[in-house]
Coordinates of N, CA and C in Angstrom, one line a residue:
Chain A
M1189 N 42.2 37.4 25.4 CA 43.0 38.1 26.2 C 44.5 38.1 25.5
F1190 N 44.7 37.6 24.4 CA 46.0 37.8 23.8 C 46.2 39.1 23.1
E1191 N 47.4 39.6 23.3 CA 47.8 40.9 22.8 C 48.7 40.6 21.5
S1192 N 48.4 41.3 20.7 CA 49.4 41.0 19.2 C 50.5 41.9 19.5
I1193 N 51.5 41.3 19.0 CA 53.0 42.0 19.3 C 53.4 42.5 17.8
G1194 N 53.6 43.7 17.7 CA 53.9 44.3 16.5 C 55.1 43.8 15.9
N1195 N 56.1 43.9 16.6 CA 57.6 43.7 16.2 C 57.7 42.1 15.9
E1196 N 58.2 41.9 14.7 CA 58.6 40.5 14.4 C 59.8 40.2 15.2
T1197 N 59.8 39.2 15.6 CA 61.1 38.8 16.3 C 62.1 38.2 15.3
L1198 N 63.4 38.8 15.1 CA 64.4 38.4 14.2 C 65.3 37.3 14.8
R1199 N 65.2 36.2 14.4 CA 66.1 35.1 14.9 C 67.5 35.2 14.5
T1200 N 68.4 35.1 15.5 CA 69.8 35.2 15.2 C 70.4 33.9 15.6
M1201 N 71.7 33.7 15.2 CA 72.5 32.7 15.5 C 73.8 33.1 15.9
K1202 N 74.6 32.4 16.6 CA 76.0 32.6 16.9 C 76.8 31.8 16.1
I1203 N 77.7 32.3 15.4 CA 78.9 31.5 14.7 C 80.2 32.0 15.2
L1204 N 80.9 30.8 15.0 CA 82.4 31.0 15.4 C 83.4 30.9 14.3
V1205 N 84.2 31.7 14.0 CA 85.2 31.6 12.9 C 86.6 31.5 13.8
N1206 N 87.1 30.4 13.5 CA 88.4 29.9 14.0 C 89.4 30.2 13.0
V1207 N 90.4 31.1 13.4 CA 91.4 31.4 12.4 C 92.8 31.0 12.9
M1208 N 93.5 30.0 12.4 CA 94.8 29.4 12.8 C 96.0 29.8 11.8
P1209 N 97.1 29.8 12.4 CA 98.2 30.0 11.5 C 98.4 28.7 10.7
K1210 N 98.7 28.7 9.4 CA 98.9 27.3 8.5 C 99.9 26.6 9.3
P1211 N 99.9 25.2 9.1 CA 100.9 24.5 9.6 C 102.3 24.7 9.5
S1212 N 102.5 25.2 7.9 CA 103.8 25.4 7.5 C 104.4 26.9 8.0
V1213 N 103.4 27.7 8.7 CA 103.9 28.9 9.1 C 104.5 29.0 10.5
L1214 N 105.5 29.6 10.7 CA 106.3 29.6 12.1 C 105.2 30.5 12.9
D1215 N 104.9 29.9 14.2 CA 104.2 30.5 15.2 C 104.9 30.8 16.5
P1216 N 105.7 31.9 16.6 CA 106.4 32.2 17.7 C 105.7 32.5 18.9
Q1217 N 104.4 33.0 18.8 CA 103.7 33.0 19.9 C 103.4 31.8 20.6
G1218 N 103.0 30.8 19.8 CA 102.7 29.4 20.0 C 104.0 28.7 20.9
A1219 N 105.0 28.9 20.2 CA 106.3 28.4 20.7 C 106.7 28.8 22.1
A1220 N 106.3 30.2 22.2 CA 106.7 30.7 23.5 C 105.7 30.3 24.6
A1221 N 104.4 30.0 24.1 CA 103.4 29.5 25.1 C 103.8 28.0 25.5
A1222 N 104.2 27.2 24.5 CA 104.8 25.9 24.9 C 105.8 25.8 26.0
E1223 N 106.8 26.7 25.8 CA 107.7 26.7 26.8 C 107.3 27.1 28.2
A1224 N 106.3 28.2 28.2 CA 105.7 28.7 29.5 C 105.0 27.6 30.0
L1225 N 104.3 26.7 29.2 CA 103.5 25.6 29.9 C 104.5 24.6 30.3
K1226 N 105.6 24.3 29.8 CA 106.5 23.4 30.4 C 107.1 23.7 31.8
H1227 N 107.3 25.1 31.8 CA 107.8 25.7 32.9 C 106.9 25.6 34.1
L1228 N 105.5 25.5 33.7 CA 104.5 25.6 34.8 C 104.3 24.3 35.1
G1229 N 104.9 23.2 34.6 CA 104.9 21.9 35.1 C 104.0 21.0 34.3
L1230 N 103.5 21.3 33.2 CA 102.9 20.6 32.1 C 103.8 19.7 31.3
A1231 N 104.1 18.5 31.8 CA 105.0 17.8 31.2 C 104.7 17.2 29.8
G1232 N 105.4 17.0 28.9 CA 105.1 16.4 27.6 C 104.3 17.3 26.7
V1233 N 104.4 18.6 26.9 CA 103.6 19.4 25.9 C 104.3 19.3 24.4
G1234 N 103.4 19.1 23.6 CA 103.9 19.1 22.1 C 103.8 20.4 21.5
R1235 N 103.2 20.5 20.3 CA 103.1 21.6 19.5 C 102.0 22.6 20.1
V1236 N 102.3 23.7 20.2 CA 101.3 24.7 20.6 C 101.1 25.7 19.5
R1237 N 99.8 26.0 19.0 CA 99.6 27.1 18.1 C 98.4 27.9 18.6
I1238 N 98.8 29.2 18.4 CA 97.8 30.2 18.9 C 97.0 30.8 17.5
G1239 N 95.8 30.9 17.6 CA 94.8 31.6 16.7 C 93.9 32.5 17.3
K1240 N 93.1 33.0 16.6 CA 92.1 33.7 16.9 C 90.7 33.2 16.8
V1241 N 89.7 33.5 17.6 CA 88.3 33.1 17.4 C 87.4 34.2 17.4
V1242 N 86.6 34.4 16.4 CA 85.6 35.5 16.2 C 84.2 35.1 16.3
E1243 N 83.5 35.5 17.4 CA 82.2 35.1 17.5 C 81.3 36.2 17.0
I1244 N 80.2 35.8 16.1 CA 79.5 36.8 15.4 C 78.1 36.5 15.6
E1245 N 77.2 37.4 15.8 CA 75.9 37.3 15.9 C 75.3 37.6 14.6
L1246 N 74.6 36.8 13.8 CA 74.0 37.0 12.5 C 72.6 36.7 12.6
P1247 N 71.8 37.1 11.7 CA 70.4 36.6 11.3 C 70.5 35.2 10.8
D1248 N 69.6 34.5 11.3 CA 69.3 33.0 10.9 C 69.6 32.7 9.5
N1249 N 69.1 33.6 8.6 CA 69.0 33.4 7.2 C 70.1 33.8 6.5
T1250 N 71.3 34.1 7.2 CA 72.4 34.5 6.4 C 73.1 33.5 5.6
E1251 N 73.4 33.8 4.4 CA 73.9 32.8 3.5 C 75.3 32.2 3.9
E1252 N 75.3 30.9 3.9 CA 76.7 30.3 4.3 C 77.8 30.9 3.3
S1253 N 77.6 31.3 2.0 CA 78.5 31.7 1.4 C 79.2 33.2 1.7
E1254 N 78.2 33.8 2.1 CA 78.5 35.4 2.7 C 79.3 35.1 4.0
I1255 N 79.1 34.2 4.6 CA 79.9 34.0 6.1 C 81.4 33.7 5.6
H1256 N 81.5 32.6 4.5 CA 83.0 32.0 4.1 C 83.5 33.4 3.4
R1257 N 82.7 34.3 2.6 CA 83.4 35.4 2.1 C 84.1 36.4 3.1
A1258 N 83.3 36.7 4.2 CA 83.7 37.4 5.2 C 85.0 36.9 5.9
A1259 N 84.9 35.5 6.2 CA 86.1 34.9 6.8 C 87.2 34.9 5.9
R1260 N 87.1 34.9 4.7 CA 88.3 34.9 3.8 C 88.8 36.3 3.4
E1261 N 87.9 37.2 3.3 CA 88.4 38.4 2.9 C 88.7 39.6 4.1
L1262 N 88.1 39.3 5.2 CA 88.2 40.1 6.3 C 88.8 39.6 7.6
L1263 N 88.4 38.3 8.0 CA 88.9 38.0 9.2 C 90.1 37.0 9.1
S1264 N 90.6 36.6 8.1 CA 91.7 35.9 8.0 C 92.6 36.4 6.7
N1265 N 94.0 36.0 6.9 CA 95.0 36.2 5.9 C 95.2 34.9 5.3
P1266 N 94.7 34.7 4.1 CA 94.7 33.3 3.4 C 96.2 33.0 3.1
V1267 N 97.1 33.8 3.0 CA 98.5 33.6 2.7 C 99.0 32.8 3.8
I1268 N 98.7 33.0 5.3 CA 99.3 32.4 6.2 C 98.4 31.9 7.2
E1269 N 97.0 31.9 7.0 CA 96.2 31.4 8.0 C 95.1 30.6 7.2
D1270 N 94.5 29.5 8.0 CA 93.4 28.9 7.6 C 92.2 29.3 8.6
Y1271 N 91.0 29.1 8.1 CA 89.9 29.4 8.8 C 88.9 28.1 8.9
S1272 N 88.1 28.0 9.9 CA 87.0 27.1 10.0 C 85.9 27.8 10.6
I1273 N 84.6 27.3 10.3 CA 83.6 28.1 10.7 C 82.6 26.9 11.4
T1274 N 82.3 27.3 12.8 CA 81.3 26.4 13.5 C 80.2 27.1 13.7
K1275 N 79.0 26.5 13.6 CA 77.7 27.1 13.9 C 77.2 26.7 15.3
Chain B
M982 N 108.7 -13.1 11.7 CA 109.2 -12.0 10.9 C 109.0 -10.6 11.3
F983 N 108.4 -10.7 12.7 CA 107.9 -9.4 13.4 C 109.3 -8.8 14.1
E984 N 109.2 -7.6 13.8 CA 110.4 -6.9 14.6 C 109.9 -6.1 15.8
S985 N 110.5 -6.3 16.9 CA 110.0 -5.6 18.1 C 110.4 -4.1 18.0
I986 N 109.4 -3.5 18.4 CA 109.8 -1.9 18.4 C 110.1 -1.5 19.7
G987 N 111.4 -0.8 20.0 CA 111.7 -0.4 21.2 C 111.0 0.7 21.9
N988 N 110.6 1.6 21.0 CA 109.9 2.8 21.7 C 108.5 2.6 21.9
E989 N 108.2 2.9 23.1 CA 106.6 2.8 23.3 C 105.9 4.3 22.7
T990 N 104.9 3.9 22.1 CA 104.3 5.0 21.5 C 103.5 5.7 22.5
L991 N 103.7 7.1 22.7 CA 103.0 7.9 23.5 C 101.7 8.5 22.9
R992 N 100.7 8.2 23.4 CA 99.5 8.7 22.8 C 99.4 10.2 23.0
T993 N 99.0 10.9 22.3 CA 98.7 12.5 22.5 C 97.4 12.7 22.0
M994 N 96.8 13.9 22.8 CA 95.6 14.4 22.2 C 95.8 15.8 22.0
K995 N 94.8 16.4 21.2 CA 94.7 17.9 21.0 C 93.7 18.4 21.7
I996 N 94.0 19.5 22.7 CA 92.9 20.2 23.3 C 92.9 21.8 22.7
L997 N 91.7 22.3 22.8 CA 91.6 23.8 22.3 C 91.0 24.3 23.6
V998 N 91.8 25.6 23.9 CA 91.5 26.4 24.9 C 91.0 27.7 24.3
N999 N 89.7 28.0 24.5 CA 89.0 29.2 24.1 C 89.0 30.4 24.8
V1000 N 89.9 31.4 24.7 CA 89.8 32.6 25.7 C 89.0 33.7 25.1
M1001 N 87.9 34.1 25.9 CA 87.1 35.2 25.2 C 87.1 36.4 26.2
P1002 N 86.9 37.6 25.9 CA 86.5 38.7 26.8 C 85.4 38.5 27.4
K1003 N 85.3 38.7 28.9 CA 84.1 38.7 29.5 C 83.0 39.5 28.9
P1004 N 81.8 39.2 29.0 CA 80.6 39.9 28.4 C 80.5 41.3 28.9
S1005 N 81.1 41.6 30.1 CA 81.0 43.0 30.6 C 82.2 43.9 30.2
V1006 N 83.2 43.2 29.6 CA 84.3 43.9 29.2 C 84.2 44.5 27.7
L1007 N 84.5 45.8 27.7 CA 84.6 46.3 26.2 C 85.6 45.5 25.3
D1008 N 85.2 45.4 24.1 CA 85.9 44.7 23.1 C 86.0 45.4 21.7
P1009 N 86.8 46.4 21.8 CA 87.0 47.4 20.7 C 87.3 46.7 19.4
Q1010 N 88.2 45.8 19.5 CA 88.5 45.0 18.3 C 87.2 44.3 17.7
G1011 N 86.4 43.7 18.5 CA 85.2 43.1 18.0 C 84.3 44.1 17.5
A1012 N 84.2 45.2 18.0 CA 83.2 46.3 17.7 C 83.8 46.8 16.3
A1013 N 85.1 47.0 16.1 CA 85.6 47.3 14.7 C 85.3 46.4 13.8
A1014 N 85.4 44.9 14.1 CA 85.3 43.9 13.1 C 83.7 43.9 12.7
A1015 N 82.8 44.1 13.7 CA 81.3 44.4 13.4 C 81.2 45.4 12.3
E1016 N 81.8 46.6 12.5 CA 81.5 47.6 11.5 C 82.1 47.2 10.2
A1017 N 83.2 46.6 10.1 CA 83.8 46.3 9.0 C 83.0 45.1 8.1
L1018 N 82.4 44.2 8.9 CA 81.5 43.2 8.3 C 80.3 43.9 7.8
K1019 N 79.8 44.9 8.5 CA 78.7 45.7 7.7 C 79.1 46.2 6.6
H1020 N 80.3 46.9 6.5 CA 80.6 47.7 5.3 C 81.0 46.4 4.1
L1021 N 81.3 45.3 4.5 CA 81.3 44.2 3.6 C 80.0 43.7 3.0
G1022 N 78.9 44.0 3.6 CA 77.6 43.7 3.0 C 77.0 42.6 3.9
L1023 N 77.5 42.3 5.0 CA 76.8 41.4 6.0 C 75.7 42.1 6.8
A1024 N 74.6 42.1 6.2 CA 73.5 42.9 7.0 C 73.0 42.2 8.2
G1025 N 72.7 43.0 9.2 CA 72.1 42.4 10.4 C 73.1 41.9 11.3
V1026 N 74.4 42.3 11.1 CA 75.5 41.8 12.1 C 75.3 42.2 13.4
G1027 N 75.1 41.5 14.6 CA 74.9 41.9 15.8 C 76.2 42.1 16.5
R1028 N 76.4 41.5 17.8 CA 77.5 41.6 18.5 C 78.7 40.8 17.9
V1029 N 79.9 41.3 17.9 CA 81.0 40.5 17.5 C 82.0 40.6 18.6
R1030 N 82.5 39.5 19.1 CA 83.5 39.5 20.0 C 84.7 38.6 19.5
I1031 N 86.0 39.1 19.9 CA 87.1 38.4 19.3 C 88.0 37.9 20.5
G1032 N 88.2 36.7 20.4 CA 89.1 36.1 21.5 C 90.3 35.4 20.8
K1033 N 90.9 34.5 21.8 CA 92.0 33.7 21.0 C 91.7 32.3 21.3
V1034 N 92.3 31.5 20.5 CA 92.1 29.9 20.8 C 93.7 29.4 20.7
V1035 N 93.9 28.5 21.6 CA 95.2 27.9 21.9 C 95.1 26.4 21.7
E1036 N 95.8 26.0 20.7 CA 95.7 24.4 20.3 C 97.0 23.8 21.1
I1037 N 96.8 22.9 21.9 CA 97.9 22.4 22.5 C 97.9 20.9 22.4
E1038 N 99.1 20.3 22.2 CA 99.2 18.8 22.0 C 99.7 18.2 23.4
L1039 N 99.1 17.4 24.0 CA 99.3 17.0 25.3 C 99.3 15.4 25.4
P1040 N 99.9 14.8 26.2 CA 99.8 13.3 26.5 C 98.4 13.0 26.9
D1041 N 97.9 11.9 26.5 CA 96.5 11.5 26.7 C 96.3 11.6 28.2
N1042 N 97.2 11.2 29.0 CA 96.9 11.0 30.4 C 97.2 12.4 31.2
T1043 N 97.0 13.4 30.7 CA 97.3 14.7 31.4 C 95.9 14.8 32.2
E1044 N 96.2 15.3 33.4 CA 95.2 15.5 34.3 C 94.3 16.8 34.0
E1045 N 93.0 16.7 34.0 CA 92.1 17.8 33.6 C 92.5 19.0 34.4
S1046 N 92.6 18.6 35.7 CA 93.1 19.9 36.7 C 94.2 20.7 36.3
E1047 N 95.4 20.0 35.6 CA 96.5 20.5 35.2 C 96.2 21.5 34.1
I1048 N 95.4 21.0 33.2 CA 94.9 21.9 32.1 C 94.2 23.3 32.4
H1049 N 93.4 23.0 33.4 CA 92.6 24.1 33.8 C 93.4 25.1 34.4
R1050 N 94.5 24.6 35.4 CA 95.4 25.5 36.0 C 96.2 26.4 34.9
A1051 N 96.6 25.6 33.9 CA 97.4 26.3 32.8 C 96.6 27.3 32.1
A1052 N 95.2 27.0 31.9 CA 94.3 28.0 31.1 C 94.1 29.1 32.1
R1053 N 94.0 28.9 33.3 CA 93.8 30.1 34.3 C 94.9 30.9 34.6
E1054 N 96.0 30.3 34.7 CA 97.3 31.0 35.4 C 98.1 31.6 34.0
L1055 N 98.0 30.9 33.0 CA 99.0 31.3 32.0 C 98.3 31.9 30.6
L1056 N 97.2 31.1 30.3 CA 96.6 31.5 28.9 C 95.6 32.5 29.0
S1057 N 95.0 32.8 30.1 CA 94.1 33.8 30.3 C 94.2 34.8 31.3
N1058 N 93.5 35.9 31.3 CA 93.5 36.9 32.3 C 92.2 36.9 32.9
P1059 N 92.0 36.1 34.0 CA 90.7 36.0 34.8 C 90.0 37.2 35.1
V1060 N 90.7 38.3 35.1 CA 90.1 39.6 35.6 C 89.1 40.1 34.3
I1061 N 89.7 39.8 33.0 CA 88.8 40.4 31.9 C 88.4 39.2 30.9
E1062 N 88.8 38.0 31.1 CA 88.6 36.9 30.3 C 88.1 35.7 30.8
D1063 N 87.1 35.1 30.0 CA 86.6 33.6 30.5 C 87.4 32.6 29.4
Y1064 N 87.6 31.6 29.9 CA 88.0 30.5 29.1 C 87.2 29.3 29.1
S1065 N 87.3 28.5 27.9 CA 86.7 27.2 27.9 C 87.4 26.2 27.2
I1066 N 87.5 24.9 27.6 CA 88.3 23.8 27.1 C 87.6 22.9 26.4
T1067 N 88.0 22.5 25.2 CA 87.4 21.6 24.2 C 88.5 20.5 24.0
K1068 N 88.1 19.3 24.2 CA 89.0 18.2 23.7 C 88.7 17.5 22.6

């Protein structure tokens, strides 16, 4: 009573690419957020930095090197940003 | 020969606030990134969503509820975005 399923299920994973401004780069958006957080009553706020996060659905068998290439060449600007990849 | 240090060291922590568009909200920036990733040769790219990440230095003793209030009222737009907090 088992039915065969014709379509092979492709396994996918979700990865996160975090792109942050390099520590040496001015981050005016982060500085503005820090001021606003202080005004909201969060005492003792230190440095605030704002970056972006890219969530990507990929096939399970995607090469790690391919992901790094995409992060480097497409998702970040290596001159002013660092990226990190989380699976 | 020990010198006393007058300043008490304030312990700080770094928290990350991840702000992503809600699943039901169109994310044209993410869709554009998905197309670009395919052109770069990443086969099988699925959904791509782009959000922001805010890294905040705070005193260790900051109330969790204060952080949630800041994430809700200042760092995200609850109508179209969800946030999550990582310590």
